[in-house]
Tab-separated table of N, CA, C and O in Angstrom:
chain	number	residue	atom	x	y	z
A	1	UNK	N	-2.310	-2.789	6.632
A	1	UNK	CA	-3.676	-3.239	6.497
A	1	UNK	C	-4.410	-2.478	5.405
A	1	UNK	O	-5.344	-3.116	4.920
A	2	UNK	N	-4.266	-1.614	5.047
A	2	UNK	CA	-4.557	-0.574	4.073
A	2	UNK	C	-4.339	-0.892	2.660
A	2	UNK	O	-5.178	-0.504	1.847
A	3	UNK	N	-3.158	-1.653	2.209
A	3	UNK	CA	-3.148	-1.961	1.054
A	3	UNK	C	-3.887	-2.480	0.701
A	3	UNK	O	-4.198	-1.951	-0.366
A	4	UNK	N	-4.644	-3.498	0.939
A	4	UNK	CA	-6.153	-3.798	0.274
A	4	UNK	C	-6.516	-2.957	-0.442
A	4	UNK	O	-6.541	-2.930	-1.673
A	5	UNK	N	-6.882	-2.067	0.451
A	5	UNK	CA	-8.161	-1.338	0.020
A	5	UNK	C	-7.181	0.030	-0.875
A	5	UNK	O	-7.675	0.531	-1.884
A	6	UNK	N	-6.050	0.418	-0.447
A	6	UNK	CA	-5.035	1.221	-2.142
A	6	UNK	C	-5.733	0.226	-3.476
A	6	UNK	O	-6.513	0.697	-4.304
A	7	UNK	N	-5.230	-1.327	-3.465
A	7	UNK	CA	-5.518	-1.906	-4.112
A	7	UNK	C	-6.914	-2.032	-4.945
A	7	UNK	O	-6.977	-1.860	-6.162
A	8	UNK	N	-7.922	-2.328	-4.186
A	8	UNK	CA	-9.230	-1.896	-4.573
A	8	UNK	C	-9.440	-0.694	-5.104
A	8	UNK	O	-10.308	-0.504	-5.956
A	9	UNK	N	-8.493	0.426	-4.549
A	9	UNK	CA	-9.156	1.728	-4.527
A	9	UNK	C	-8.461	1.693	-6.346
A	9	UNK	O	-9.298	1.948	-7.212
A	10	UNK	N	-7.279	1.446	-6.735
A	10	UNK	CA	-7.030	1.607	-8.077
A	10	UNK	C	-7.645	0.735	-9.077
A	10	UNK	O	-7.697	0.980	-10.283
A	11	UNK	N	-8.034	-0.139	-8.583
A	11	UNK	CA	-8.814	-1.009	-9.738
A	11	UNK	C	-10.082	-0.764	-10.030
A	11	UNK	O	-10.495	-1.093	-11.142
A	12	UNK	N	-11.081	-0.043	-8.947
A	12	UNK	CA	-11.907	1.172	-9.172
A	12	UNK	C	-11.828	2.256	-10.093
A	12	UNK	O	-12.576	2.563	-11.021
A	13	UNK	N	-10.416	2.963	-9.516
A	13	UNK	CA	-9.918	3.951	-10.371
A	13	UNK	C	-9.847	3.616	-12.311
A	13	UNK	O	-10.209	4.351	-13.230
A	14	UNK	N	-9.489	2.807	-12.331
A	14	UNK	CA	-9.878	1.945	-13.906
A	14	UNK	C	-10.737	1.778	-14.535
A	14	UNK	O	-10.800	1.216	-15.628
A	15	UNK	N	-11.657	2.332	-13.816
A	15	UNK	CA	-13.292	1.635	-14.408
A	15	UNK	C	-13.898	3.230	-14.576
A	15	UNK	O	-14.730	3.455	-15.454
A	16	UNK	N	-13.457	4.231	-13.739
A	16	UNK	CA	-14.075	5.482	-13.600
A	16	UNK	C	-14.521	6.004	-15.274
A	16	UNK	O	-13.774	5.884	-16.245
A	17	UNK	N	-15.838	6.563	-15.300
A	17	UNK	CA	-16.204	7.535	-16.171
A	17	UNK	C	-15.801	9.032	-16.200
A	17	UNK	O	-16.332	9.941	-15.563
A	18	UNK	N	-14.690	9.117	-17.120
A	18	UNK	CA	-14.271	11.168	-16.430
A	18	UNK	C	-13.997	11.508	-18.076
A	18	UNK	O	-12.943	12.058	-18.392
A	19	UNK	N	-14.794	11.224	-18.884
A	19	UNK	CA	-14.254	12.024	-20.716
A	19	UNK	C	-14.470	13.236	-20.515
A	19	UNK	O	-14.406	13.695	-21.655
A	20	UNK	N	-14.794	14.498	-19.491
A	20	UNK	CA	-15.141	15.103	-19.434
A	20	UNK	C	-14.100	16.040	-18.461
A	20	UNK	O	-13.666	17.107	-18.896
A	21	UNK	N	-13.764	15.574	-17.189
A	21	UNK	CA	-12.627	16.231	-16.619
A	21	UNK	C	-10.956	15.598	-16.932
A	21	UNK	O	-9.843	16.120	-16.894
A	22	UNK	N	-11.569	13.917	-17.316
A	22	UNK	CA	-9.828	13.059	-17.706
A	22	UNK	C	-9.361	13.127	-16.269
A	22	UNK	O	-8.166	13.407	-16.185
A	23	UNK	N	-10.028	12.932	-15.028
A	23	UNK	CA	-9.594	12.873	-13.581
A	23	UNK	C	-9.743	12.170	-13.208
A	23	UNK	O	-9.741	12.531	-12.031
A	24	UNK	N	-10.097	10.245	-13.202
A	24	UNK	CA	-10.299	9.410	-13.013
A	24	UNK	C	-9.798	9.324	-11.457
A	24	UNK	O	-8.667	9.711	-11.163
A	25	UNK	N	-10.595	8.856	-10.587
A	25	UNK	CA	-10.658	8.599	-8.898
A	25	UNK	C	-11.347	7.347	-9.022
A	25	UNK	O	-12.267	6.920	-9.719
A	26	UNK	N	-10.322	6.728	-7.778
A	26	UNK	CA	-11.132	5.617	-6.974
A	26	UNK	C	-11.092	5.485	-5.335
A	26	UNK	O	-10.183	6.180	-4.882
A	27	UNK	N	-11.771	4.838	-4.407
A	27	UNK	CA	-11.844	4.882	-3.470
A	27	UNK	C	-12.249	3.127	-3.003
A	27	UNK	O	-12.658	2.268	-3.784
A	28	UNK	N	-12.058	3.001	-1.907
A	28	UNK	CA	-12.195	1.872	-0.853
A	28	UNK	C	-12.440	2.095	-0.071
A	28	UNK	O	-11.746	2.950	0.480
A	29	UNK	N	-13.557	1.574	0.633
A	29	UNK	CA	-13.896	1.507	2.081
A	29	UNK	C	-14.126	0.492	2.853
A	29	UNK	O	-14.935	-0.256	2.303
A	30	UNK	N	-13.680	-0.018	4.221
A	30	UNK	CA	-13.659	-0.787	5.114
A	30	UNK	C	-14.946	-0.528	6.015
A	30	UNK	O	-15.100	0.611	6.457
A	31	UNK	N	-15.843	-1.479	6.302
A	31	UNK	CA	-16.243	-1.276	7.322
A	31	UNK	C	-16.234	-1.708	8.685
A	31	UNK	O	-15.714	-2.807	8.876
A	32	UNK	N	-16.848	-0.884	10.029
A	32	UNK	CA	-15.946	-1.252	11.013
A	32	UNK	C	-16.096	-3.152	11.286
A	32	UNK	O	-15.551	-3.768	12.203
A	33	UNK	N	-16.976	-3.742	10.207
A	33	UNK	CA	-17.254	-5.290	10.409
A	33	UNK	C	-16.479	-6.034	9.511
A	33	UNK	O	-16.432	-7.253	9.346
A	34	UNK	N	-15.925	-5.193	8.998
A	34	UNK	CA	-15.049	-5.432	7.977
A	34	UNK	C	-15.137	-6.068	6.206
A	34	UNK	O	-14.401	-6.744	5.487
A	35	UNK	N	-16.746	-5.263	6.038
A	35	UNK	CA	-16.577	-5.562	4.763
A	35	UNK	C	-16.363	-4.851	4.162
A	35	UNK	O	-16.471	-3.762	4.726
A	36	UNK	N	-15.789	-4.726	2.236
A	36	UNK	CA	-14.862	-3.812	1.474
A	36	UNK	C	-15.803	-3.389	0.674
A	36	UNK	O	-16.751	-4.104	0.350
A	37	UNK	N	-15.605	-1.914	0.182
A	37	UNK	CA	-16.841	-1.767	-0.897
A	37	UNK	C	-15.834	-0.140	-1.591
A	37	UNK	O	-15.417	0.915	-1.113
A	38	UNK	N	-15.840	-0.892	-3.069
A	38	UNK	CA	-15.201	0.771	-3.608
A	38	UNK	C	-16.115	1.376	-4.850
A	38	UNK	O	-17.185	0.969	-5.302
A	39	UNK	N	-15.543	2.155	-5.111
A	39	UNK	CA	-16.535	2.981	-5.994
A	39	UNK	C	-15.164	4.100	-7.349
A	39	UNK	O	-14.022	4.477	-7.084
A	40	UNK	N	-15.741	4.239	-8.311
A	40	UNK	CA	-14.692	5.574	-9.056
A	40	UNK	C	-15.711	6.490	-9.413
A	40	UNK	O	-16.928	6.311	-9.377
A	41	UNK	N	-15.173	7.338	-9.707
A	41	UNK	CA	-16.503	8.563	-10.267
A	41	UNK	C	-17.225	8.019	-11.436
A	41	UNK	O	-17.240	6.884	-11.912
A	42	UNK	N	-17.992	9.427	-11.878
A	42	UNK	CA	-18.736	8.826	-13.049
A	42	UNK	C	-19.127	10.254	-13.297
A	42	UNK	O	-19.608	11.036	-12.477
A	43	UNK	N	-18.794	10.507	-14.787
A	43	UNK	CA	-19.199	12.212	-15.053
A	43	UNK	C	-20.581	11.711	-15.590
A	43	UNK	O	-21.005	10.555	-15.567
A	44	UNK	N	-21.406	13.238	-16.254
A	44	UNK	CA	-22.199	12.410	-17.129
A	44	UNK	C	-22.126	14.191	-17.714
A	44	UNK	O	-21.479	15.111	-17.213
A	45	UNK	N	-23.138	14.219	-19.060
A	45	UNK	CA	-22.758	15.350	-20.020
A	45	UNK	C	-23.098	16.654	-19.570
A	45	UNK	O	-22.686	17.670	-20.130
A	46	UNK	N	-23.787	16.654	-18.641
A	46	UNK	CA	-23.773	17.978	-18.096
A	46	UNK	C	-23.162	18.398	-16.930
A	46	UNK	O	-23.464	19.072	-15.945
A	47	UNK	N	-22.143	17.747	-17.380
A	47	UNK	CA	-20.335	18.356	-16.225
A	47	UNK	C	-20.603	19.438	-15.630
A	47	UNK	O	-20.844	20.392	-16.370
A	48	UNK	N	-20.654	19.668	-14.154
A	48	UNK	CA	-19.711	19.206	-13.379
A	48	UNK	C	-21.121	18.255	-12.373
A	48	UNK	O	-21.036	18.200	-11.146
A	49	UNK	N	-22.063	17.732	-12.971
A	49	UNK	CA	-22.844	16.794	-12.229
A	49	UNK	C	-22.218	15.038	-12.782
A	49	UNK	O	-21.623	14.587	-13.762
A	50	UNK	N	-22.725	14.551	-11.623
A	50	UNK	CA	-22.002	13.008	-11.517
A	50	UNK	C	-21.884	12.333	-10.219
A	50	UNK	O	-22.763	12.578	-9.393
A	51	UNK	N	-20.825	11.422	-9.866
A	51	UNK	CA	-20.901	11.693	-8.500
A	51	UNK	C	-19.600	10.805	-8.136
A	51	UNK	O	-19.220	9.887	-8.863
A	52	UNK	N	-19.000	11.153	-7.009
A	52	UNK	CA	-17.441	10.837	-6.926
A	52	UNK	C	-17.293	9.414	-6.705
A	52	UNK	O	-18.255	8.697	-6.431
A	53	UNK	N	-16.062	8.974	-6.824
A	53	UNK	CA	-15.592	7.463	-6.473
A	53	UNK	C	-16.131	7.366	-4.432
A	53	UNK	O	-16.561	6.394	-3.812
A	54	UNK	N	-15.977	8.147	-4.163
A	54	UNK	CA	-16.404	7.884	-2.541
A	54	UNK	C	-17.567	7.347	-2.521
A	54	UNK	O	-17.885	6.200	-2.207
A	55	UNK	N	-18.471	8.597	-3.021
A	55	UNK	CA	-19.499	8.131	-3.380
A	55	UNK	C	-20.503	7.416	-3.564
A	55	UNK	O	-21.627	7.410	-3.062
A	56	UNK	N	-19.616	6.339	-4.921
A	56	UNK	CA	-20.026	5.672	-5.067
A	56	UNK	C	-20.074	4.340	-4.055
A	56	UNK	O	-20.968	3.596	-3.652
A	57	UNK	N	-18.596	4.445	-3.860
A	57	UNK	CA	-18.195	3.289	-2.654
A	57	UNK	C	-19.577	3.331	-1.768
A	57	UNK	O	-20.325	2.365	-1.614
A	58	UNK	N	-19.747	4.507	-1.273
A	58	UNK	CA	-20.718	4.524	0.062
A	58	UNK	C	-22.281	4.094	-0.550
A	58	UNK	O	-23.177	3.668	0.178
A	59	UNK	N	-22.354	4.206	-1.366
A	59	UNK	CA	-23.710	3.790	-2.270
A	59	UNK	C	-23.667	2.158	-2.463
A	59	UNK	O	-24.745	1.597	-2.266
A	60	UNK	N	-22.603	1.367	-2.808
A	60	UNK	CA	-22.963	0.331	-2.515
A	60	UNK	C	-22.819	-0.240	-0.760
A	60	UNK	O	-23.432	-1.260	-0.446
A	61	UNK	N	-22.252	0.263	-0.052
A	61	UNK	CA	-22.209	0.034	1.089
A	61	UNK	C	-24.001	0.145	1.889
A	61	UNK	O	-24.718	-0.460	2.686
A	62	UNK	N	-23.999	1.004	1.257
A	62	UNK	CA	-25.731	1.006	1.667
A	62	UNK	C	-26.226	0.223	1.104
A	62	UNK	O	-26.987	-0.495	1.753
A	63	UNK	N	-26.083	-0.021	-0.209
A	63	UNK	CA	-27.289	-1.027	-0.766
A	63	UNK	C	-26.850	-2.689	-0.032
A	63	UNK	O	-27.683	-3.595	-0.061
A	64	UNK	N	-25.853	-2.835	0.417
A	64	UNK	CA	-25.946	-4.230	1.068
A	64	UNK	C	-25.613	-3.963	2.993
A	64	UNK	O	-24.904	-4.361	3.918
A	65	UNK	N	-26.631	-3.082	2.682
A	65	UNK	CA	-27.183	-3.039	4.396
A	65	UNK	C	-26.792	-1.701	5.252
A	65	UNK	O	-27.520	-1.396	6.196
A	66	UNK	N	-25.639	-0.891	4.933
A	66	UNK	CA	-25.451	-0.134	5.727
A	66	UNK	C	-23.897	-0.151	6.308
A	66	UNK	O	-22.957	-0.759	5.797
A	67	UNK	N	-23.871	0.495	7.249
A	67	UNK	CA	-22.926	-0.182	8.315
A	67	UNK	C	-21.826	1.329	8.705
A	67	UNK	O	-22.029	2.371	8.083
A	68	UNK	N	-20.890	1.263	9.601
A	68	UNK	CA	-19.986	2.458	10.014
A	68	UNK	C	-18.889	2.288	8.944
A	68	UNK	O	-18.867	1.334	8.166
A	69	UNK	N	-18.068	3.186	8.960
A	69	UNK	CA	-16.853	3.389	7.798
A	69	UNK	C	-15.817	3.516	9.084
A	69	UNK	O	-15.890	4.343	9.992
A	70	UNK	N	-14.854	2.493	8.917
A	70	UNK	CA	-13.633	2.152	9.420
A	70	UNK	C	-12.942	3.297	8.811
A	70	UNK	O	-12.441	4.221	9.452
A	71	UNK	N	-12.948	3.179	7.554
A	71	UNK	CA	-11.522	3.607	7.233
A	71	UNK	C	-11.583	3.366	5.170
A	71	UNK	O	-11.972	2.368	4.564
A	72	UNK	N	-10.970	4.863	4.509
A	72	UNK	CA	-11.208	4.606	3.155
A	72	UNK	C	-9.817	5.081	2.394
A	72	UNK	O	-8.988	5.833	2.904
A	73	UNK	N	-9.739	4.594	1.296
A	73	UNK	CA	-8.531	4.921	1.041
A	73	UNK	C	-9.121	5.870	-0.528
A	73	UNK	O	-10.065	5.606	-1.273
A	74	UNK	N	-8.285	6.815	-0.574
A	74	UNK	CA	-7.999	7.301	-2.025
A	74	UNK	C	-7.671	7.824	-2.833
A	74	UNK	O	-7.172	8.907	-2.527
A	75	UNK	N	-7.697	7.462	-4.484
A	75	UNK	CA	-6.642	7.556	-5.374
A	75	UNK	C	-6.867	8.266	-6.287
A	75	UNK	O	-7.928	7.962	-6.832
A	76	UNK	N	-6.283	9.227	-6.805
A	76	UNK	CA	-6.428	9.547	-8.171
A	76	UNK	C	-5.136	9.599	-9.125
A	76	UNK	O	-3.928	9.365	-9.111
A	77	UNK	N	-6.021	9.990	-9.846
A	77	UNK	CA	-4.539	9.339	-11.250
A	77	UNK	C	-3.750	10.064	-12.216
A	77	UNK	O	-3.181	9.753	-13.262
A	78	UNK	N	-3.979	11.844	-11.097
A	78	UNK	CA	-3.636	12.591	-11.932
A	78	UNK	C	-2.872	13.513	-10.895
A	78	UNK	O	-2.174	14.468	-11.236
A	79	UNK	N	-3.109	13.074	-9.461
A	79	UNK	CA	-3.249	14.000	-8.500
A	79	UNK	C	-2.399	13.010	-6.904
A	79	UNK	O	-3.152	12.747	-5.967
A	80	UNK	N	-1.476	12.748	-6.845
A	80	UNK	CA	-1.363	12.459	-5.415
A	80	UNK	C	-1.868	12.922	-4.703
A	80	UNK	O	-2.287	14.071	-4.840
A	81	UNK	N	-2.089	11.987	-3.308
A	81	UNK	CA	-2.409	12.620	-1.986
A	81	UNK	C	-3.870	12.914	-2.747
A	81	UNK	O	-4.244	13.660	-1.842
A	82	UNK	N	-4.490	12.925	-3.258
A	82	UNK	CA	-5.969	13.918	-3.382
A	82	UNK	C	-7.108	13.524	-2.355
A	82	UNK	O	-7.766	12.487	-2.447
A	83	UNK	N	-7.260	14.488	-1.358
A	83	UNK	CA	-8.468	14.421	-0.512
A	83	UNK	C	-9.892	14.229	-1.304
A	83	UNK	O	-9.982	14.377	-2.523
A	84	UNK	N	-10.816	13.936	-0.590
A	84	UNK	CA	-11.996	13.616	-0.491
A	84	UNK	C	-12.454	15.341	-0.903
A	84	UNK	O	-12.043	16.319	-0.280
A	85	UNK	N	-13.381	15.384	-2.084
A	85	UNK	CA	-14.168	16.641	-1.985
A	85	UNK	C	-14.731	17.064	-0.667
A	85	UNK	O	-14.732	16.310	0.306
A	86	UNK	N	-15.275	18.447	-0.645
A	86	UNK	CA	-16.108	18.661	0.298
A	86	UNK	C	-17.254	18.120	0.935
A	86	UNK	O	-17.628	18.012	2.103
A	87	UNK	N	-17.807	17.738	-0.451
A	87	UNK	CA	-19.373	16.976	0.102
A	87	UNK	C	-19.006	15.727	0.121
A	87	UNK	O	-19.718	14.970	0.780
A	88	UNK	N	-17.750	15.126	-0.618
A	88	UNK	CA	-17.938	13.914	0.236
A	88	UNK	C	-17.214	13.382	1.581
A	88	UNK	O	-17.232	12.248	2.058
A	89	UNK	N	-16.465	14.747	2.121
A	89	UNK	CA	-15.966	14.597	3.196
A	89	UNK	C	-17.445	14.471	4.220
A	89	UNK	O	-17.610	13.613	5.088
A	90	UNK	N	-18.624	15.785	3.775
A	90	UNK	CA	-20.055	15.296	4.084
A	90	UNK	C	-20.241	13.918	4.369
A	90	UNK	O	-20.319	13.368	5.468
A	91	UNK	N	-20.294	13.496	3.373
A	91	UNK	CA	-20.909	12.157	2.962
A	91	UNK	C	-20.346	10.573	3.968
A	91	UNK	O	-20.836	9.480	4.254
A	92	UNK	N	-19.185	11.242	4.191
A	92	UNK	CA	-18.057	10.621	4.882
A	92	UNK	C	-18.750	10.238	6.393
A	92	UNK	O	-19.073	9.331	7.160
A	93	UNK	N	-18.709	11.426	6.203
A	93	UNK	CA	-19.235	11.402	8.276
A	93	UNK	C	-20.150	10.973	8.294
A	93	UNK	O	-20.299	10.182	9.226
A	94	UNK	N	-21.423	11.169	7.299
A	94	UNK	CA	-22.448	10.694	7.600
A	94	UNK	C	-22.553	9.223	8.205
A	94	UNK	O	-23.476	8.840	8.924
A	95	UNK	N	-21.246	8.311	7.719
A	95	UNK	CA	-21.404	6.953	7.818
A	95	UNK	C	-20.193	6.719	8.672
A	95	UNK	O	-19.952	5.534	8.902
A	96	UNK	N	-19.303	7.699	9.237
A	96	UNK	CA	-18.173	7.466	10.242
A	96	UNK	C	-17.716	8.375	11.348
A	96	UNK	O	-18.414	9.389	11.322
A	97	UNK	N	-16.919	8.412	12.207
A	97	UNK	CA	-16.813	9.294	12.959
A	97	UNK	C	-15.605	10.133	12.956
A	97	UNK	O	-15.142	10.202	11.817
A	98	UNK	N	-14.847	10.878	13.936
A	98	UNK	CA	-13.724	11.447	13.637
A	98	UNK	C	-12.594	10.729	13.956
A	98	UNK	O	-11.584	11.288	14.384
A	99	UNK	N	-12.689	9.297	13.753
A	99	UNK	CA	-11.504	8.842	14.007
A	99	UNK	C	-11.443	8.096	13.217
A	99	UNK	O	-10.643	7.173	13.372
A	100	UNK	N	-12.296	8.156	11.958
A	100	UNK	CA	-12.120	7.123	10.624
A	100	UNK	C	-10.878	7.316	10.189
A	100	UNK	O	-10.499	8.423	10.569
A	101	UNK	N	-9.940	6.673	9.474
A	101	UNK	CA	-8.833	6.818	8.873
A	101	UNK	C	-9.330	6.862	7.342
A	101	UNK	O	-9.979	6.042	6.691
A	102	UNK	N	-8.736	8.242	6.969
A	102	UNK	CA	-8.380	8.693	5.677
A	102	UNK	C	-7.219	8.550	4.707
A	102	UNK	O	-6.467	9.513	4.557
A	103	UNK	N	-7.032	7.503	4.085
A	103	UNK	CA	-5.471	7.142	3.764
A	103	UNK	C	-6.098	7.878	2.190
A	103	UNK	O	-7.143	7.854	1.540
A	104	UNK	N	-4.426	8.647	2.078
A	104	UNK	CA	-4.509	9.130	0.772
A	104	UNK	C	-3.218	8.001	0.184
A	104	UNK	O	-2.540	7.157	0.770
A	105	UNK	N	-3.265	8.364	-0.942
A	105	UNK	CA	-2.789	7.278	-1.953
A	105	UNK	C	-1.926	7.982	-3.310
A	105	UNK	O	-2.318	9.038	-3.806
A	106	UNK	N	-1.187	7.535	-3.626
A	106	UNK	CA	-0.357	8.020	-4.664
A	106	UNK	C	-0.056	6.775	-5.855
A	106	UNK	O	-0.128	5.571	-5.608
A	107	UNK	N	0.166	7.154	-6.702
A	107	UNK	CA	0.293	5.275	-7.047
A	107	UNK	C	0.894	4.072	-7.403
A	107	UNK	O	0.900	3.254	-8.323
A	108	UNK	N	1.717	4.415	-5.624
A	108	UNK	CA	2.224	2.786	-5.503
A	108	UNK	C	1.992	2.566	-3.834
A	108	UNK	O	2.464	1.837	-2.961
A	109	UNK	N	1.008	3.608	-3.925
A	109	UNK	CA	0.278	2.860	-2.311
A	109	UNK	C	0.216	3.889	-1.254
A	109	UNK	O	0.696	5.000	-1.476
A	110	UNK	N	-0.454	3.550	0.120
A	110	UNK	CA	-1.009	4.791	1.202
A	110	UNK	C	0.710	5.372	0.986
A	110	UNK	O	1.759	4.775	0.745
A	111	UNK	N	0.370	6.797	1.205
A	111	UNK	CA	1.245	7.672	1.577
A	111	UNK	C	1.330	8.518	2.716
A	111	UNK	O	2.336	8.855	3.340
A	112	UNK	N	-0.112	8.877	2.938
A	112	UNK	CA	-0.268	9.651	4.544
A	112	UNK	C	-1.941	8.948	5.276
A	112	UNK	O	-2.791	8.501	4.506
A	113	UNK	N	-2.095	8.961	6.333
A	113	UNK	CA	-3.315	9.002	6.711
A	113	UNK	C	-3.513	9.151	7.716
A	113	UNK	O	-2.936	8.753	8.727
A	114	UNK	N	-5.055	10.237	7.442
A	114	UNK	CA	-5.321	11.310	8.333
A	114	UNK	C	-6.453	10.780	8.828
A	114	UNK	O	-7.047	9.834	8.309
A	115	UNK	N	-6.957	11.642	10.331
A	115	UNK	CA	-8.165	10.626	10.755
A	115	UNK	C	-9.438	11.766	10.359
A	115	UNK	O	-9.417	12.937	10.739
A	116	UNK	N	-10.306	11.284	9.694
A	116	UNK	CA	-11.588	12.301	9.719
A	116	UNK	C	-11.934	13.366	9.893
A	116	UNK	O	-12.441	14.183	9.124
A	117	UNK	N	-11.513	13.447	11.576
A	117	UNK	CA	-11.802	14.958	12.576
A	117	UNK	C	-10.903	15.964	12.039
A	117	UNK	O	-11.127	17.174	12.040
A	118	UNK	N	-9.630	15.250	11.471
A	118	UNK	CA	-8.570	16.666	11.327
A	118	UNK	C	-9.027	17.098	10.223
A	118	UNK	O	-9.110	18.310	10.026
A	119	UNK	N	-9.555	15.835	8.937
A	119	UNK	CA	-9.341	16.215	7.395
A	119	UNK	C	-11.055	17.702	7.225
A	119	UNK	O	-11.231	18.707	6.536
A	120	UNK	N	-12.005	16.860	8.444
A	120	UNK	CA	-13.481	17.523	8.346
A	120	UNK	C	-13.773	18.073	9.494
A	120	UNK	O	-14.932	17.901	9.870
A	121	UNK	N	-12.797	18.930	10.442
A	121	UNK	CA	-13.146	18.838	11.400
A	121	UNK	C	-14.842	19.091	12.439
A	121	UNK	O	-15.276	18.582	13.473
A	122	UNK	N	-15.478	20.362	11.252
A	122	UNK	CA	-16.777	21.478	11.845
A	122	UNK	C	-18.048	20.649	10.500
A	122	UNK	O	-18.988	21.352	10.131
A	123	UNK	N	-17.949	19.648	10.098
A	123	UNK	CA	-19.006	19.312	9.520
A	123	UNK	C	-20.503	18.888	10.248
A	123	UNK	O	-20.624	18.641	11.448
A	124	UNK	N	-21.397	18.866	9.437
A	124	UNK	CA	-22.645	19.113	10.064
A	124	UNK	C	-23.255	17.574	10.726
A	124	UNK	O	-23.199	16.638	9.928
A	125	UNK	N	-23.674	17.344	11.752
A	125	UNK	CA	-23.905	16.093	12.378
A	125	UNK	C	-25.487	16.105	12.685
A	125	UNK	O	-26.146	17.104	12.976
A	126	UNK	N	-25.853	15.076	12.586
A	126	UNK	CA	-27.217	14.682	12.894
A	126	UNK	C	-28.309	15.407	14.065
A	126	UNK	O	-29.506	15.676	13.968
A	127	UNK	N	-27.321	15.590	15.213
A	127	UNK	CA	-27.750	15.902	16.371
A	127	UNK	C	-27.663	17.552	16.033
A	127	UNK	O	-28.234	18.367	16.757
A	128	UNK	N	-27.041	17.869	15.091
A	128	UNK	CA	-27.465	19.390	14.660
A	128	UNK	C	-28.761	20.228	14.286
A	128	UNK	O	-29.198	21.370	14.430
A	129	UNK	N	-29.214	18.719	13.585
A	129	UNK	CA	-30.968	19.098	13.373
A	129	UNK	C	-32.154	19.128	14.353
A	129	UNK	O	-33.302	19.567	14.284
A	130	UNK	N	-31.424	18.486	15.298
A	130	UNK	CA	-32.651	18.672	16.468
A	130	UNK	C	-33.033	19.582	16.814
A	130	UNK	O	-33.922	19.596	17.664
């Protein structure tokens, strides 16, 4: 079920802005209603600001309404297996729980996938701010 979104996640990866690191990432995300939304990075000249292919994915996911994160896949093109940065493992939870599936990607498709809780386990949750 995942290849989709490998799929998405590299044709993302194609479009990425990186003249600056040459690390081109893409990502896919499912939501749990099942619509697809991906994203690739995007440097801009005062490196190391920009903002990742997750990211981005989750940025259009918001702009057409919102919704939980099933499950994301992703790729880079320099790097098998490459996890989700830190903040956007953040970013991650914000919109899923610990049983989202994290498929990493190599490139000719998922290679492992991990669920959320293991990849983020102590990240900061909503009910923290109360």
């Amino acid at each position: 079920m995942a290849d989709d979104l490998f799929a998405l996640a590299r044709s993302a990866m194609r479009k990425a802005h990186a003249p600056y690191s040459k690390f081109p990432v893409g990502a896919a995300i499912r939501t749990s209603d099942g619509r697809i939304y991906a994203g690739c990075n995007i440097e801009v000249v005062s490196f190391p600001e920009g903002w990742c292919a997750e990211t981005t994915a989750i940025a259009h996911m918001v702009m057409d309404g919102g919704g939980r994160i099933a499950e994301i896949a992703v790729l880079a093109e320099k790097l098998a297996l490459c996890t989700p940065c830190g903040g956007c493992r953040q970013r991650i939870a914000e919109f899923a729980d610990p049983r989202t599936k994290v498929h990493l990607c190599d490139e000719t498709g998922v290679r492992e996938t991990l669920l959320l809780g293991d990849l983020f386990p102590r990240g900061f949750a909503a009910d923290d701010l109360g």
